[in-house]
Tab-separated table of C-alpha atoms and ligand atoms in Angstrom:
chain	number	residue	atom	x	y	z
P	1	UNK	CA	46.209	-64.668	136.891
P	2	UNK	CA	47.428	-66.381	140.049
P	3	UNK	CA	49.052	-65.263	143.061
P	4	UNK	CA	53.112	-65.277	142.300
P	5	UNK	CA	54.806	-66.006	145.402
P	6	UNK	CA	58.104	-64.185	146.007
P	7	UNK	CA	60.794	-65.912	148.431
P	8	UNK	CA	63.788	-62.817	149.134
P	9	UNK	CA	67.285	-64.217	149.442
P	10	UNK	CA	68.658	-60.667	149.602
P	11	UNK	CA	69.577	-60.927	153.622
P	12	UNK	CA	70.849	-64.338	153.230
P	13	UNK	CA	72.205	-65.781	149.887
P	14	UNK	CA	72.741	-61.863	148.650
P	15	UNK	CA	74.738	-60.827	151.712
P	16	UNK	CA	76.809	-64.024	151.627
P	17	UNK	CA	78.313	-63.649	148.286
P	18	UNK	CA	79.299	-60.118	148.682
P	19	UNK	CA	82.445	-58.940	150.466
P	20	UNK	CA	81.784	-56.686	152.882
P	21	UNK	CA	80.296	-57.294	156.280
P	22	UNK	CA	77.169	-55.497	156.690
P	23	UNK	CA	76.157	-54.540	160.704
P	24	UNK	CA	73.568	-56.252	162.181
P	25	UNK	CA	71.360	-52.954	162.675
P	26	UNK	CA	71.778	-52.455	158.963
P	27	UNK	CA	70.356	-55.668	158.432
P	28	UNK	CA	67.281	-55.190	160.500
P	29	UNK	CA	66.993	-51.818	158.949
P	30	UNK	CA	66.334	-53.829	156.074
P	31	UNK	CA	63.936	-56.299	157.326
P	32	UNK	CA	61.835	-53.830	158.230
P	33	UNK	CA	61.806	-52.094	155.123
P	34	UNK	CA	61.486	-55.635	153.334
P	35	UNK	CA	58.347	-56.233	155.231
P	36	UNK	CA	56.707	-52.934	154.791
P	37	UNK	CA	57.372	-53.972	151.396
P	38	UNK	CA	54.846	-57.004	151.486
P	39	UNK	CA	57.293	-59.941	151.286
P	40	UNK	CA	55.506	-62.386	153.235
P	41	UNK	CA	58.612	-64.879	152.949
P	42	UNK	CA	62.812	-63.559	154.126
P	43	UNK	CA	64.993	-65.884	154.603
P	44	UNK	CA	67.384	-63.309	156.955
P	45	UNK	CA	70.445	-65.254	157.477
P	46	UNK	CA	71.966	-68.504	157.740
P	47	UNK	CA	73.448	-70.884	160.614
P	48	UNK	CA	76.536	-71.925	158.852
P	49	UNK	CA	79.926	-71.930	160.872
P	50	UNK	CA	80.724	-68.140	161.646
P	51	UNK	CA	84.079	-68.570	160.230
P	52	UNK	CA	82.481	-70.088	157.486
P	53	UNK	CA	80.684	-67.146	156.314
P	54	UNK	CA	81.780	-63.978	158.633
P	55	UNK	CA	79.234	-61.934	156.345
P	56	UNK	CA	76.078	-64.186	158.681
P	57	UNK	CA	77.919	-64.357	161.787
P	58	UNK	CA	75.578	-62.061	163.938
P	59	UNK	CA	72.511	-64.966	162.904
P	60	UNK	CA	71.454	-65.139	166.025
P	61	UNK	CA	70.962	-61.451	166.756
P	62	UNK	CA	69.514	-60.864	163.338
P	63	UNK	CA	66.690	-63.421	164.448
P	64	UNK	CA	66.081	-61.841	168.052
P	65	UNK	CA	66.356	-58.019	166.537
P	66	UNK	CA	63.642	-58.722	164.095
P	67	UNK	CA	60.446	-56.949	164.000
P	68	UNK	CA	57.485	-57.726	164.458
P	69	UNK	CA	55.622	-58.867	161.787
P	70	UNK	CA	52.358	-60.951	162.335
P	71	UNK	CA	51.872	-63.139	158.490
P	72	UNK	CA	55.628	-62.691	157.352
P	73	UNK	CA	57.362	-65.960	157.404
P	74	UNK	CA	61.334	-65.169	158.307
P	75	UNK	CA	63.759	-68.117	157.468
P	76	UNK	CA	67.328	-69.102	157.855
P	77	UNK	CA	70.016	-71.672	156.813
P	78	UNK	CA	71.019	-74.558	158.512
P	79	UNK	CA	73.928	-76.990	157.143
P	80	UNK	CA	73.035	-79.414	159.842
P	81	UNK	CA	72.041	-80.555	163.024
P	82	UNK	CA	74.414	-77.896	165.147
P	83	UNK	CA	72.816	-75.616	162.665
P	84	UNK	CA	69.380	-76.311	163.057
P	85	UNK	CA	70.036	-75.856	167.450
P	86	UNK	CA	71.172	-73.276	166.900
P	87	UNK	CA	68.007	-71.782	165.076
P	88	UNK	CA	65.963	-73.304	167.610
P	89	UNK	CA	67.578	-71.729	170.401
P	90	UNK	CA	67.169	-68.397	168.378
P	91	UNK	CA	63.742	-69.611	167.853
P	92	UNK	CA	62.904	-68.889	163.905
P	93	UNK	CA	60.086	-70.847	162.421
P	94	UNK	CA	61.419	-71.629	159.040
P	95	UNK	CA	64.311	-73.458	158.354
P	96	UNK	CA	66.200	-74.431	155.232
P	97	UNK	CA	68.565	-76.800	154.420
P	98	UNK	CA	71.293	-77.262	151.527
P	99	UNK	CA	72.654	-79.761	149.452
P	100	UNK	CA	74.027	-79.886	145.861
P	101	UNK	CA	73.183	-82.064	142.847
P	102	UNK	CA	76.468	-82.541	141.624
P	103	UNK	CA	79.625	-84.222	143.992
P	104	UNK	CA	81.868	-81.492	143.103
P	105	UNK	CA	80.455	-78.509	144.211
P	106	UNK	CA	78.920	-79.985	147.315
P	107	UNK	CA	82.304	-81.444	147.927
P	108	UNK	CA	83.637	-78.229	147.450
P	109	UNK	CA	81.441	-76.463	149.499
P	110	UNK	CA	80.784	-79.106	152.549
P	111	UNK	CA	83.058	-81.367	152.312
P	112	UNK	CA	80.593	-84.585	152.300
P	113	UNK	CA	79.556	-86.389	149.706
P	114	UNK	CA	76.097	-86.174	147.883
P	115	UNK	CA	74.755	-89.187	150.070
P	116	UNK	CA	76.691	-88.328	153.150
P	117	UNK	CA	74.515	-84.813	153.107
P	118	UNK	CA	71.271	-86.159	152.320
P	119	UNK	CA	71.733	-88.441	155.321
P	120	UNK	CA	72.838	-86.227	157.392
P	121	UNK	CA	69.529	-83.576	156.360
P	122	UNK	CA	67.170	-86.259	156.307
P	123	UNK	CA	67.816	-85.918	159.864
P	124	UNK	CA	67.829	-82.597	160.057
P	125	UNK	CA	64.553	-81.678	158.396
P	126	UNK	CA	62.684	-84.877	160.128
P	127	UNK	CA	64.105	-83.289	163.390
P	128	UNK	CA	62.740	-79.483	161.920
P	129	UNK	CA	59.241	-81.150	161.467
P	130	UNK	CA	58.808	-82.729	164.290
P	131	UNK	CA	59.390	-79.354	165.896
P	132	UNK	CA	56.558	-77.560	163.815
P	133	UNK	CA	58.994	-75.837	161.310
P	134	UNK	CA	58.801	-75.058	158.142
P	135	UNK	CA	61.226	-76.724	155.853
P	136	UNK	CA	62.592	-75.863	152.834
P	137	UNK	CA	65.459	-77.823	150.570
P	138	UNK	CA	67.567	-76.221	148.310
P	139	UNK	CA	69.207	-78.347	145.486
P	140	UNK	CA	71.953	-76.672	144.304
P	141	UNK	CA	73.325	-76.959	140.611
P	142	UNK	CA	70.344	-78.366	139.852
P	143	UNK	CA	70.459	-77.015	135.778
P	144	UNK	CA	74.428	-77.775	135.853
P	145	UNK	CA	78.166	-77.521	137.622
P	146	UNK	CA	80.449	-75.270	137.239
P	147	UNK	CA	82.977	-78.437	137.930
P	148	UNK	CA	81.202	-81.529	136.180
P	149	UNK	CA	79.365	-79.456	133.516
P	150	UNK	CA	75.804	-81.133	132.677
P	151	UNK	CA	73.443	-82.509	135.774
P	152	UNK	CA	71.040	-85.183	134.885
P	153	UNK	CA	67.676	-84.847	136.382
P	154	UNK	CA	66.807	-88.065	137.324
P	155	UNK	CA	70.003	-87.249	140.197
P	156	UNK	CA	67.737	-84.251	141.095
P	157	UNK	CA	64.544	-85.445	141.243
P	158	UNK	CA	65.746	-89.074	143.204
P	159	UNK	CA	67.006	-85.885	145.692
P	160	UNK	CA	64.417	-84.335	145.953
P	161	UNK	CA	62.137	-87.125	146.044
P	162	UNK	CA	64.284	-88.137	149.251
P	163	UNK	CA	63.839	-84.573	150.622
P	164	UNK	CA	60.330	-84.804	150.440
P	165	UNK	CA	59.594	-88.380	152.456
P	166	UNK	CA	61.914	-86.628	154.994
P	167	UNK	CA	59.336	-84.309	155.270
P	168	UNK	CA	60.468	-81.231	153.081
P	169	UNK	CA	57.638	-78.643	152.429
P	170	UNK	CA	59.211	-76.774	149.168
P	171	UNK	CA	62.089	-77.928	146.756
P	172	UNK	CA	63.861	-75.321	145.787
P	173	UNK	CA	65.649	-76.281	142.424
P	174	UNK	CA	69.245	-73.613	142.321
P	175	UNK	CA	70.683	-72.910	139.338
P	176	UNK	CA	73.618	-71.837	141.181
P	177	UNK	CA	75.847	-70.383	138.682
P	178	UNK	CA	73.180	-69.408	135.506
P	179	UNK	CA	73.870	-72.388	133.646
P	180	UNK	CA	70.466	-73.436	133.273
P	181	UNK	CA	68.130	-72.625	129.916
P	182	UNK	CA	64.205	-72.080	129.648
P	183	UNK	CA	63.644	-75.556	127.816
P	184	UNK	CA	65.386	-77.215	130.549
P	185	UNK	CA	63.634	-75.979	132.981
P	186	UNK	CA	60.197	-76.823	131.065
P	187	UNK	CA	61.783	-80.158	131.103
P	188	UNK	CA	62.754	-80.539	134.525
P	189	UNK	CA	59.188	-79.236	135.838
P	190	UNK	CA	57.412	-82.156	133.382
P	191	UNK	CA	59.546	-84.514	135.175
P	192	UNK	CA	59.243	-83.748	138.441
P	193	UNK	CA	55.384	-83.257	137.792
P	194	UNK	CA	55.485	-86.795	136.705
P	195	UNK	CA	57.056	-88.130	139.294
P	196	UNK	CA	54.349	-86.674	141.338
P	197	UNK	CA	55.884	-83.835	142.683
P	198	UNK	CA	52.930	-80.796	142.453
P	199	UNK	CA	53.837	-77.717	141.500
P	200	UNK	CA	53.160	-75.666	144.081
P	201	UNK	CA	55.385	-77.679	146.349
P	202	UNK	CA	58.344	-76.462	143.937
P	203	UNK	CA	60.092	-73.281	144.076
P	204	UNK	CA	62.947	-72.124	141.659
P	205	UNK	CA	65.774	-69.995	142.267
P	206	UNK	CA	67.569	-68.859	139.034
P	207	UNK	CA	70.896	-66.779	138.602
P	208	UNK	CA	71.596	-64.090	136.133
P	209	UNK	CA	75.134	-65.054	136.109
P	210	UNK	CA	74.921	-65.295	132.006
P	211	UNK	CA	72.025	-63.500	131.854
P	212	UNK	CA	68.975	-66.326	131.830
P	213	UNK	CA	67.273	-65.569	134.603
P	214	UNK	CA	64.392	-63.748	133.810
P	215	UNK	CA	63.887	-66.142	130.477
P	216	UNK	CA	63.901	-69.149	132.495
P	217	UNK	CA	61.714	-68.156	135.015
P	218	UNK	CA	59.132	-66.609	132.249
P	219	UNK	CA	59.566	-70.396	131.262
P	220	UNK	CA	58.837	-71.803	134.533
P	221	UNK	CA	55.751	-69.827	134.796
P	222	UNK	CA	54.525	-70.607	131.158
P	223	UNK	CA	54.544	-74.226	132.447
P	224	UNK	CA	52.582	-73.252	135.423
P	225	UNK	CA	55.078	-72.959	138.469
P	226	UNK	CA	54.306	-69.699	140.713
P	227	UNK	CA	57.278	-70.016	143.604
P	228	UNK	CA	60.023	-68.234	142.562
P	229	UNK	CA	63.269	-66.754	144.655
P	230	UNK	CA	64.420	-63.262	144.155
P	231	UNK	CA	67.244	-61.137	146.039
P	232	UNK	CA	66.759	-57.269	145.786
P	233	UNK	CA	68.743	-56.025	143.007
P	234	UNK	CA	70.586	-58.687	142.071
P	235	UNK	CA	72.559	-58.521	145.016
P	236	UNK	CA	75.071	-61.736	145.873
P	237	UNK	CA	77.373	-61.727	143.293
P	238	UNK	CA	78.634	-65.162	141.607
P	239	UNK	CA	81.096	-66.543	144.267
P	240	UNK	CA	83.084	-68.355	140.592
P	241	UNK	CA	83.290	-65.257	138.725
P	242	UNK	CA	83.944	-61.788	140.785
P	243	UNK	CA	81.602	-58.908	139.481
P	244	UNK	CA	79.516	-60.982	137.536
P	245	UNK	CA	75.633	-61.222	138.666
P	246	UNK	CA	74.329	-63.355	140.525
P	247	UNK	CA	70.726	-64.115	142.246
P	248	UNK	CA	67.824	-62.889	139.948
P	249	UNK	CA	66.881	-59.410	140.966
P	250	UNK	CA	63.659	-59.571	142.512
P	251	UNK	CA	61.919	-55.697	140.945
P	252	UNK	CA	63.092	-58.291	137.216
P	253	UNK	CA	61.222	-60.501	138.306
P	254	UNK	CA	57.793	-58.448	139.723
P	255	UNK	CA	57.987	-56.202	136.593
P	256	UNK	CA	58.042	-59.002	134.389
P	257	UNK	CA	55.138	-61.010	136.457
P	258	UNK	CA	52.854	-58.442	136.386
P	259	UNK	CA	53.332	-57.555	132.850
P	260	UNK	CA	52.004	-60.803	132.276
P	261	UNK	CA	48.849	-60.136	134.446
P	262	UNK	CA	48.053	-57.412	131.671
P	263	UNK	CA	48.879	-54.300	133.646
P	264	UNK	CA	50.596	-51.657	131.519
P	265	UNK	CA	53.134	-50.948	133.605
P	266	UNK	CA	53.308	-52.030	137.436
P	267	UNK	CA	50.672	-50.452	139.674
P	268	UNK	CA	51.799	-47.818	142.469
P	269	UNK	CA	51.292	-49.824	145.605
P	270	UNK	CA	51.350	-53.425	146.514
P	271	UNK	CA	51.283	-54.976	143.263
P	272	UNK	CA	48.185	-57.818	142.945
P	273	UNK	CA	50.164	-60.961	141.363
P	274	UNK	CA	53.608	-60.541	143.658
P	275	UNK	CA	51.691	-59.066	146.647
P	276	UNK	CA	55.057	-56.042	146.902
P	277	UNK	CA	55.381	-52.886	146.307
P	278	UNK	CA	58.087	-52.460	143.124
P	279	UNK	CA	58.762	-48.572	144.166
P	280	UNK	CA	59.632	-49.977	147.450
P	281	UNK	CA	61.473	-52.620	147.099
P	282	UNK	CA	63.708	-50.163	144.509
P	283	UNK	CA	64.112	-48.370	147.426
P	284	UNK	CA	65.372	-51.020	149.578
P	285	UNK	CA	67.690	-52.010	146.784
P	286	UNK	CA	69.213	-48.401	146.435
P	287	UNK	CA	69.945	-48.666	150.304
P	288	UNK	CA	71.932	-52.250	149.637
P	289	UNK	CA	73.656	-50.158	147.156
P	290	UNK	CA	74.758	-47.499	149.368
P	291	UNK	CA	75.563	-50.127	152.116
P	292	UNK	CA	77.616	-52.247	149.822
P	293	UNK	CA	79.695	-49.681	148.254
P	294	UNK	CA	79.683	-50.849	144.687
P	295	UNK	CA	76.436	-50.624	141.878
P	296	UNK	CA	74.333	-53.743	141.442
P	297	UNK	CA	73.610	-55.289	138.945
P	298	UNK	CA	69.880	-55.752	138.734
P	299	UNK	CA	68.234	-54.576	135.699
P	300	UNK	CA	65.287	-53.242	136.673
P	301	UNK	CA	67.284	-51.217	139.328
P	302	UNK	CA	69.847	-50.305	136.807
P	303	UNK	CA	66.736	-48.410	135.017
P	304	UNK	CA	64.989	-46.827	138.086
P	305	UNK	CA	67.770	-45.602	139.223
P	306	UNK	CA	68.808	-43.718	136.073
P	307	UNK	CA	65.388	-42.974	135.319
P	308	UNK	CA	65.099	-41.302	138.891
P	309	UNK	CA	68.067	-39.420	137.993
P	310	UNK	CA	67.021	-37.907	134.835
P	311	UNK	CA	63.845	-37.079	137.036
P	312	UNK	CA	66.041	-35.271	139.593
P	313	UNK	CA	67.961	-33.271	136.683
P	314	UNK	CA	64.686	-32.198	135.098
P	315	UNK	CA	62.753	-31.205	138.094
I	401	MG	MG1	71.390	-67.838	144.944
């Protein structure tokens, strides 16, 4: 089977959505053990306004603490321009940018219209490019609102489309708040496939909010898409709904992808189709836990952690 490739949100869109406010040696603590994971692709933190989102304000320390890591591709936010100086000056090599689907929610979270944004990051990721960045787009509410219900994907893909002559490298199609379903997503892929958008230029990032995550990105991969977003454990909670999960949990995600490569159960060691070590990254999410004072909601860490408990009580 092919190579899946893993994008971790944990550091970023995890630590955003939960309350407390991690310190920034936590945070590279975490890094670290992310990379000796094998994620090849972090996105650590974001250059929103610090009032904004207090849980990112130390972004520019997290990018000048972080290790050293030749092939690992570390990324942050940027809302806009100011943003994207801002990462410059801390000098990161991969930026991405934000906009939503639906007037509501980016209204709601940016205060600008749909068309006032996508001028505004046209800008911004022509100015990224021209600077040898990486660029990445997220569309968020791309599978439906929590305000306006139902998205139509022609909106989307006329986005994205626009994203991409600015010069965007990957789409990343959010399904912000688990609304989206595994035919829809089959649908949405055939269309932006038709419109000439290739695959591997398209990455998905699903939410477990009502508990579709792993079926839609089974569905995803079925119709041949291989980029997929994952935060450790589940962590970032829904920002609508208090307590309720969130980002797909990234050890979900690796167990189910390598089940599909045939293995019987995933290999000790860096895995061969997600390129990570599962024990690892359990690890890292038990840490997370610990930090964040209250239990995650990942399955797959749900299970390894009670199964390493029964371990510990039969040992
Ligand atoms: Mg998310």
């Amino acid at each position: 089977m092919s190579q899946v490739h893993l994008y971790e949100v944990c550091l970023r869109d995890g630590l955003q959505n939960e309350t407390a406010v991690l310190p920034t040696p936590f945070k590279l603590a975490l890094a670290q053990r992310l990379v000796d994971a094998g994620f090849v692709d972090i996105e650590v933190t974001s250059f929103v306004r610090p009032r904004w989102v207090p849980q990112l304000a130390d972004a520019t320390d997290v990018i000048r603490g972080l290790p050293h890591a030749p092939g690992v591709r570390f990324w942050a936010l940027v809302p806009n321009m100011r943003g994207l100086e801002r990462a410059v000056e801390a000098d990161v090599g991969h930026v991405a940018t934000f906009l939503s689907a639906s007037e509501t929610h980016n209204r709601k979270n940016v205060n600008r219209t749909v068309k006032e944004s996508l001028s505004g990051l046209g800008k911004v990721v022509e100015s990224a490019k021209g600077d040898g960045m990486g660029v990445r787009s997220y569309i968020s509410t791309a599978f439906g609102c929590p305000f306006e219900g139902e998205v139509d994907v022609e909106r989307v893909l006329s986005l994205a489309l626009s994203l991409r002559d600015a010069g965007a490298d990957t789409i990343a199609l959010g399904d912000t708040t688990g609304m989206g379903h595994p035919e829809q997503v089959k649908r949405m892929l055939e269309r932006f496939t038709e419109a000439g958008i290739p695959l591997e230029d398209i990455a998905l990032h699903f939410h477990d909010t009502r508990g579709t995550a792993v079926a839609n990105a089974y569905a995803a991969w079925q119709f041949g898409a291989r980029r997929f977003d994952g935060s450790v454990s589940g962590v970032g909670g829904c920002p609508y709904a208090p307590g309720a999960a969130g980002n797909a949990c990234t050890q979900d995600l690796v167990h189910l992808f390598e089940r599909l490569d045939g293995a019987q159960e995933v290999p000790e060691g860096f895995a061969p189709v997600t390129g990570v070590d599962l024990e690892r990254v359990a690890e890292a999410g038990l840490m997370l836990e610990g930090a964040l004072e209250r239990p995650l909601s990942g399955r797959y860490h749900e299970f390894w952690k009670g199964d390493r408990e029964r371990q510990a009580r039969t040992a």
